[in-house]
Amino acid sequence: MRKAIFPGSFDPVTVGHVDIVTRAIPLFDEIVVAVGINRSKKSFLPMETRLEMLERTFEDYPNVRVASYEGVTVDFAQAQGIGFMLRGLRNAQDLDYENYVAQINKFLAAEMETVFLIGSPDVSHISSSMVREIVACKRSVEGLVPDAALQLMPPLD
Ligand code: ADP
């Protein structure tokens, strides 16, 4: 079975993440969207909210599973029998950073292959940090966060 992990903070999930996952569905038997627990990094949304947003977003996709993990991503992936790491690329900065991460992962787990998809032009500018900034300006993030997850965003006032 061809399984991929799509790891990230998803703080919050955006339509950019959905673009990558849905376009990868034909490539894999199962995609595990996995939220990394980083105790040293203060998050915008609690872990439970981020997971629930992802559950709602992907509830109609039987081959997409949502999980959380602590520690090294490739260790979690290998323990789950996952052989591919899915990542999205928005721009040259993403490529620089993702190249670095992929090299480290190759060192840690030689069998793990990282697969990159370039973000679709209509959503490739969208990031979780952009969503957080718009929320800080007390503006709606409709169209940036998937509709199924919008209700779980903090109220604007
Ligand atoms: P991280 O916390 O590791 O940056 P994110 O939750 O921001 O993780 O994103 C997870 C993955 O989704 C990364 O590979 C990131 O490049 C990709 N991604 C996020 N937004 C987009 C987008 N708009 N288009 C393409 N890829 C994206």
mmCIF file of C-alpha atoms and ligand atoms in Angstrom, residues 6-10 14 16-17 20 87-90 94 98 119 123-124 126 128, ligand 1:
data_model
loop_
_atom_site.group_PDB
_atom_site.id
_atom_site.type_symbol
_atom_site.label_atom_id
_atom_site.label_comp_id
_atom_site.label_asym_id
_atom_site.label_seq_id
_atom_site.Cartn_x
_atom_site.Cartn_y
_atom_site.Cartn_z
ATOM 1 C CA PHE A 6 1.500 15.336 4.942
ATOM 2 C CA PRO A 7 2.998 16.863 8.087
ATOM 3 C CA GLY A 8 2.618 20.430 9.289
ATOM 4 C CA SER A 9 1.366 22.772 11.969
ATOM 5 C CA PHE A 10 -1.992 23.483 10.267
ATOM 6 C CA THR A 14 -5.937 26.644 4.734
ATOM 7 C CA GLY A 16 -3.641 25.851 0.197
ATOM 8 C CA HIS A 17 -3.219 22.681 2.288
ATOM 9 C CA ILE A 20 -2.046 19.844 -2.036
ATOM 10 C CA ARG A 87 5.071 18.610 0.881
ATOM 11 C CA GLY A 88 3.777 21.663 -0.950
ATOM 12 C CA LEU A 89 5.864 24.353 -2.611
ATOM 13 C CA ARG A 90 4.636 27.920 -2.890
ATOM 14 C CA ASP A 94 9.668 27.190 0.328
ATOM 15 C CA GLU A 98 11.945 22.164 1.919
ATOM 16 C CA GLY A 119 0.684 24.943 -5.186
ATOM 17 C CA VAL A 123 -4.057 29.437 -3.747
ATOM 18 C CA SER A 124 -0.267 29.313 -3.752
ATOM 19 C CA ILE A 126 -2.034 31.476 1.007
ATOM 20 C CA SER A 128 -1.431 29.903 7.855
HETATM 21 P P1 ADP B 1 4.947 23.991 8.583
HETATM 22 O O1 ADP B 1 4.483 24.328 9.956
HETATM 23 O O2 ADP B 1 5.839 22.800 8.446
HETATM 24 O O3 ADP B 1 5.395 25.186 7.756
HETATM 25 P P2 ADP B 1 2.395 24.177 7.334
HETATM 26 O O4 ADP B 1 1.235 23.744 8.164
HETATM 27 O O5 ADP B 1 2.549 25.635 7.142
HETATM 28 O O6 ADP B 1 3.660 23.474 7.887
HETATM 29 O O7 ADP B 1 2.341 23.526 5.876
HETATM 30 C C1 ADP B 1 2.486 22.152 5.630
HETATM 31 C C2 ADP B 1 2.875 21.960 4.178
HETATM 32 O O8 ADP B 1 1.934 22.590 3.333
HETATM 33 C C3 ADP B 1 4.234 22.550 3.788
HETATM 34 O O9 ADP B 1 4.849 21.681 2.864
HETATM 35 C C4 ADP B 1 3.873 23.832 3.106
HETATM 36 O O10 ADP B 1 4.854 24.239 2.178
HETATM 37 C C5 ADP B 1 2.601 23.407 2.398
HETATM 38 N N1 ADP B 1 1.725 24.518 2.058
HETATM 39 C C6 ADP B 1 1.097 25.352 2.913
HETATM 40 N N2 ADP B 1 0.356 26.254 2.239
HETATM 41 C C7 ADP B 1 0.523 25.982 0.909
HETATM 42 C C8 ADP B 1 0.019 26.578 -0.299
HETATM 43 N N3 ADP B 1 -0.770 27.644 -0.287
HETATM 44 N N4 ADP B 1 0.407 26.025 -1.479
HETATM 45 C C9 ADP B 1 1.241 24.953 -1.492
HETATM 46 N N5 ADP B 1 1.749 24.355 -0.398
HETATM 47 C C10 ADP B 1 1.395 24.864 0.801
#
